[in-house]
Short mmCIF file of C-alpha atoms in Angstrom, two decimals:
data_model
loop_
_atom_site.label_atom_id
_atom_site.label_comp_id
_atom_site.label_asym_id
_atom_site.label_seq_id
_atom_site.Cartn_x
_atom_site.Cartn_y
_atom_site.Cartn_z
CA GLN A 1477 102.59 105.81 85.70
CA GLN A 1478 104.84 102.96 86.72
CA LYS A 1479 104.14 101.73 90.24
CA VAL A 1480 107.84 101.25 90.99
CA GLN A 1481 110.22 103.92 89.77
CA GLN A 1482 114.00 103.68 89.98
CA SER A 1483 116.74 106.27 89.69
CA PRO A 1484 119.21 106.85 88.28
CA GLU A 1485 118.89 104.88 85.03
CA SER A 1486 122.62 104.26 85.03
CA LEU A 1487 125.52 104.83 87.36
CA SER A 1488 129.30 104.69 86.96
CA VAL A 1489 131.27 104.08 90.12
CA PRO A 1490 135.03 103.78 90.64
CA GLU A 1491 136.26 100.52 92.10
CA GLY A 1492 136.19 100.87 95.87
CA GLY A 1493 133.59 103.64 95.71
CA MET A 1494 130.01 103.86 96.92
CA ALA A 1495 127.00 103.28 94.67
CA SER A 1496 123.58 104.60 95.73
CA LEU A 1497 120.38 103.44 94.06
CA ASN A 1498 116.87 104.74 94.67
CA CYS A 1499 113.39 103.31 94.33
CA THR A 1500 110.00 104.93 94.94
CA SER A 1501 106.65 103.21 94.95
CA SER A 1502 103.27 104.76 94.24
CA ASP A 1503 101.20 101.96 95.75
CA ARG A 1504 100.66 101.99 99.51
CA ASN A 1505 99.68 98.30 99.37
CA PHE A 1506 103.32 97.42 98.73
CA GLN A 1507 104.77 96.11 101.97
CA TYR A 1508 107.58 93.82 100.84
CA PHE A 1509 110.59 95.11 98.93
CA TRP A 1510 113.54 93.36 97.33
CA TRP A 1511 116.64 94.36 95.48
CA TYR A 1512 117.46 92.00 92.64
CA ARG A 1513 120.67 91.95 90.61
CA GLN A 1514 120.89 90.66 87.07
CA HIS A 1515 124.11 89.96 85.20
CA SER A 1516 124.02 89.78 81.44
CA GLY A 1517 122.52 86.53 80.15
CA GLU A 1518 121.26 85.46 83.57
CA GLY A 1519 118.03 85.72 85.49
CA PRO A 1520 117.59 88.20 88.34
CA LYS A 1521 118.95 87.08 91.68
CA ALA A 1522 117.75 88.51 94.98
CA LEU A 1523 120.38 90.56 96.79
CA MET A 1524 118.36 91.41 99.84
CA SER A 1525 114.88 92.00 101.12
CA ILE A 1526 113.59 94.71 103.41
CA PHE A 1527 110.17 94.79 105.03
CA SER A 1528 110.57 97.14 108.03
CA ASP A 1529 111.42 100.81 108.29
CA GLY A 1530 115.08 101.59 108.74
CA ASP A 1531 118.33 100.08 107.57
CA LYS A 1532 119.30 96.52 106.80
CA LYS A 1533 122.92 95.63 106.22
CA GLU A 1534 124.30 92.53 104.56
CA GLY A 1535 128.03 92.68 103.95
CA ARG A 1536 128.82 95.55 101.59
CA PHE A 1537 125.14 96.15 100.85
CA THR A 1538 122.80 98.33 102.90
CA ALA A 1539 119.13 98.80 102.14
CA HIS A 1540 116.96 101.51 103.64
CA LEU A 1541 113.17 101.60 103.73
CA ASN A 1542 110.88 104.50 104.59
CA LYS A 1543 107.32 103.25 104.39
CA ALA A 1544 105.80 106.68 104.96
CA SER A 1545 107.40 107.99 101.78
CA LEU A 1546 107.43 104.57 100.06
CA HIS A 1547 111.12 105.03 99.36
CA VAL A 1548 113.70 102.27 99.26
CA SER A 1549 117.40 102.71 98.64
CA LEU A 1550 120.39 100.43 98.16
CA HIS A 1551 123.95 101.43 98.94
CA ILE A 1552 126.91 99.39 97.79
CA ARG A 1553 130.15 100.26 99.51
CA ASP A 1554 133.63 99.23 98.34
CA SER A 1555 132.20 98.55 94.86
CA GLN A 1556 133.84 95.73 92.91
CA PRO A 1557 133.92 95.05 89.15
CA SER A 1558 131.67 92.04 89.81
CA ASP A 1559 129.01 94.47 91.05
CA SER A 1560 128.59 95.73 87.48
CA ALA A 1561 125.05 94.61 86.64
CA LEU A 1562 121.43 95.70 86.29
CA TYR A 1563 119.77 96.29 89.65
CA PHE A 1564 116.02 96.00 90.06
CA CYS A 1565 113.81 97.16 92.85
CA ALA A 1566 110.82 94.83 93.26
CA ALA A 1567 107.76 95.19 95.46
CA ARG A 1568 104.89 93.00 96.50
CA SER A 1569 101.50 93.79 97.94
CA SER A 1570 100.50 92.74 101.43
CA HIS A 1571 97.36 91.12 100.07
CA ASN A 1572 97.54 87.33 100.24
CA TYR A 1573 96.07 86.92 96.79
CA ALA A 1574 98.65 89.19 95.18
CA GLN A 1575 101.87 87.24 94.89
CA GLY A 1576 103.35 88.72 91.75
CA LEU A 1577 106.29 91.05 92.08
CA THR A 1578 106.17 94.53 90.53
CA PHE A 1579 109.55 95.53 89.14
CA GLY A 1580 111.11 98.87 88.34
CA LEU A 1581 112.96 99.50 85.08
CA GLY A 1582 116.31 99.00 86.74
CA THR A 1583 119.53 100.89 87.34
CA ARG A 1584 122.58 99.81 85.37
CA VAL A 1585 125.69 99.99 87.53
CA SER A 1586 129.15 100.03 85.97
CA VAL A 1587 132.20 99.77 88.23
CA PHE A 1588 135.38 100.99 86.56
CA PRO A 1589 138.96 100.38 87.73
CA GLY B 364 122.19 78.18 95.85
CA PRO B 365 118.82 76.95 94.59
CA LYS B 366 118.52 76.99 90.82
CA VAL B 367 115.62 77.31 88.43
CA LEU B 368 116.26 75.90 84.97
CA GLN B 369 114.52 76.94 81.76
CA ILE B 370 114.38 75.11 78.45
CA PRO B 371 114.98 76.20 75.73
CA SER B 372 117.13 79.30 76.14
CA HIS B 373 115.97 80.64 72.79
CA GLN B 374 112.98 79.75 70.63
CA ILE B 375 112.14 81.13 67.20
CA ILE B 376 108.64 80.47 65.93
CA ASP B 377 106.30 81.63 63.20
CA MET B 378 103.30 83.73 64.17
CA GLY B 379 100.22 81.61 64.74
CA GLN B 380 102.09 78.52 65.83
CA MET B 381 102.03 77.06 69.32
CA VAL B 382 105.00 77.25 71.67
CA THR B 383 105.67 75.66 75.05
CA LEU B 384 108.21 77.12 77.43
CA ASN B 385 109.54 74.77 80.09
CA CYS B 386 110.65 75.50 83.61
CA ASP B 387 112.25 73.19 86.17
CA PRO B 388 111.65 74.97 89.50
CA VAL B 389 113.56 74.53 92.75
CA SER B 390 112.73 71.04 93.96
CA ASN B 391 110.84 71.75 97.20
CA HIS B 392 109.10 74.91 96.02
CA LEU B 393 105.33 75.08 95.82
CA TYR B 394 104.64 78.40 94.13
CA PHE B 395 105.47 79.04 90.49
CA TYR B 396 105.45 82.19 88.40
CA TRP B 397 105.96 83.46 84.88
CA TYR B 398 107.17 86.97 84.06
CA LYS B 399 107.59 88.66 80.68
CA GLN B 400 110.26 91.19 79.76
CA ILE B 401 110.22 93.04 76.46
CA LEU B 402 113.60 94.53 75.54
CA GLY B 403 114.06 97.91 77.20
CA GLN B 404 110.97 97.55 79.36
CA GLN B 405 110.41 96.40 82.90
CA MET B 406 109.81 92.80 83.80
CA GLU B 407 106.08 92.21 84.23
CA PHE B 408 104.21 89.56 86.17
CA LEU B 409 102.08 87.18 84.13
CA VAL B 410 100.77 84.43 86.40
CA ASN B 411 101.12 82.66 89.74
CA PHE B 412 100.40 78.90 90.03
CA TYR B 413 99.95 76.87 93.19
CA ASN B 414 98.53 73.44 93.97
CA GLY B 415 97.58 72.82 90.37
CA LYS B 416 95.69 76.08 89.94
CA VAL B 417 96.19 79.60 88.68
CA MET B 418 96.04 81.78 91.78
CA GLU B 419 96.61 85.16 90.23
CA LYS B 420 97.07 86.49 86.72
CA SER B 421 97.72 89.89 85.22
CA LYS B 422 96.06 91.53 82.24
CA LEU B 423 99.06 90.42 80.17
CA PHE B 424 98.03 86.78 80.64
CA LYS B 425 95.90 86.57 77.53
CA ASP B 426 93.38 83.83 76.72
CA GLN B 427 95.98 82.32 74.40
CA PHE B 428 98.22 81.61 77.40
CA SER B 429 97.95 78.57 79.64
CA VAL B 430 100.08 77.07 82.41
CA GLU B 431 100.31 73.65 83.96
CA ARG B 432 102.59 71.36 85.91
CA PRO B 433 101.47 67.79 85.27
CA ASP B 434 102.55 65.31 87.97
CA GLY B 435 105.43 67.38 89.31
CA SER B 436 107.23 67.60 86.01
CA TYR B 437 108.08 70.82 84.22
CA PHE B 438 106.05 73.93 84.92
CA THR B 439 105.04 75.05 81.44
CA LEU B 440 103.77 78.18 79.72
CA LYS B 441 101.95 77.46 76.49
CA ILE B 442 101.04 80.14 73.99
CA GLN B 443 98.56 79.12 71.29
CA PRO B 444 98.42 80.83 68.87
CA THR B 445 101.45 83.08 69.12
CA ALA B 446 101.39 86.75 68.04
CA LEU B 447 104.19 89.15 67.15
CA GLU B 448 103.78 91.00 70.45
CA ASP B 449 104.59 87.79 72.33
CA SER B 450 108.25 88.26 71.40
CA ALA B 451 110.03 88.78 74.72
CA VAL B 452 112.16 87.05 77.33
CA TYR B 453 110.05 84.90 79.61
CA PHE B 454 111.33 84.27 83.11
CA CYS B 455 110.12 81.47 85.34
CA ALA B 456 110.37 81.81 89.11
CA SER B 457 109.53 79.67 92.11
CA SER B 458 109.23 80.19 95.85
CA SER B 459 108.70 78.03 98.92
CA GLY B 460 105.92 80.20 100.25
CA THR B 461 104.16 83.50 100.01
CA GLY B 462 104.55 86.83 101.80
CA GLY B 463 108.18 87.67 102.24
CA ARG B 464 109.57 84.50 100.69
CA GLU B 465 112.12 85.06 97.95
CA GLN B 466 111.26 84.23 94.38
CA TYR B 467 114.10 82.44 92.59
CA PHE B 468 114.37 83.19 88.89
CA GLY B 469 115.57 81.11 85.96
CA PRO B 470 117.83 82.48 83.21
CA GLY B 471 114.91 83.12 80.89
CA THR B 472 113.74 81.90 77.48
CA ARG B 473 114.05 84.37 74.65
CA LEU B 474 111.02 83.92 72.39
CA THR B 475 111.10 85.41 68.91
CA VAL B 476 107.86 85.35 66.93
CA LEU B 477 108.31 86.01 63.22
#
């Protein structure tokens, strides 16, 4: 079983609409979560991090973390064509010796006019 | 923003040969990473390198793999000998610290082993 699971696999959103992405972890050692975005031909780029329960808002992007259920979500409001990309949820353990990120399979977001 | 560069962008090599993938991390970063992504699968952590040493490695980091960063030059991943299952995109990343510090990723090197 993958330790970080994302849903849906793909998502089509009208321009100006809201996109909602979900991520669930199966490892209670994960304490740090990121959302990364990857455009075709590029490396992943961090959109935002979230480490505490609750919401975190950065511009049009809002992340939500519930540590009890190990669930993280990302909401993109007023979606733009440039938001079309592959979105990854990534998690890291709280252990100091464990620095590698564990990624989900990703959600492909397509914003159509 | 900070950029990680990777050279080459694409490498084609015959099975059994040696290959070296090069990474130019963000200039003031101290922690370096390699990840592997096979087409259609998730990106997976290979190794973390700090202060001249491997700090952490996954089960994917086979004995044929090695990493180094001699004298602050490129951070390299060497595979010797290569196998067909090594075909993947390899991403380098760097960070200024641990814990909640962001890892910055390069654009990847697509390795094709024939």
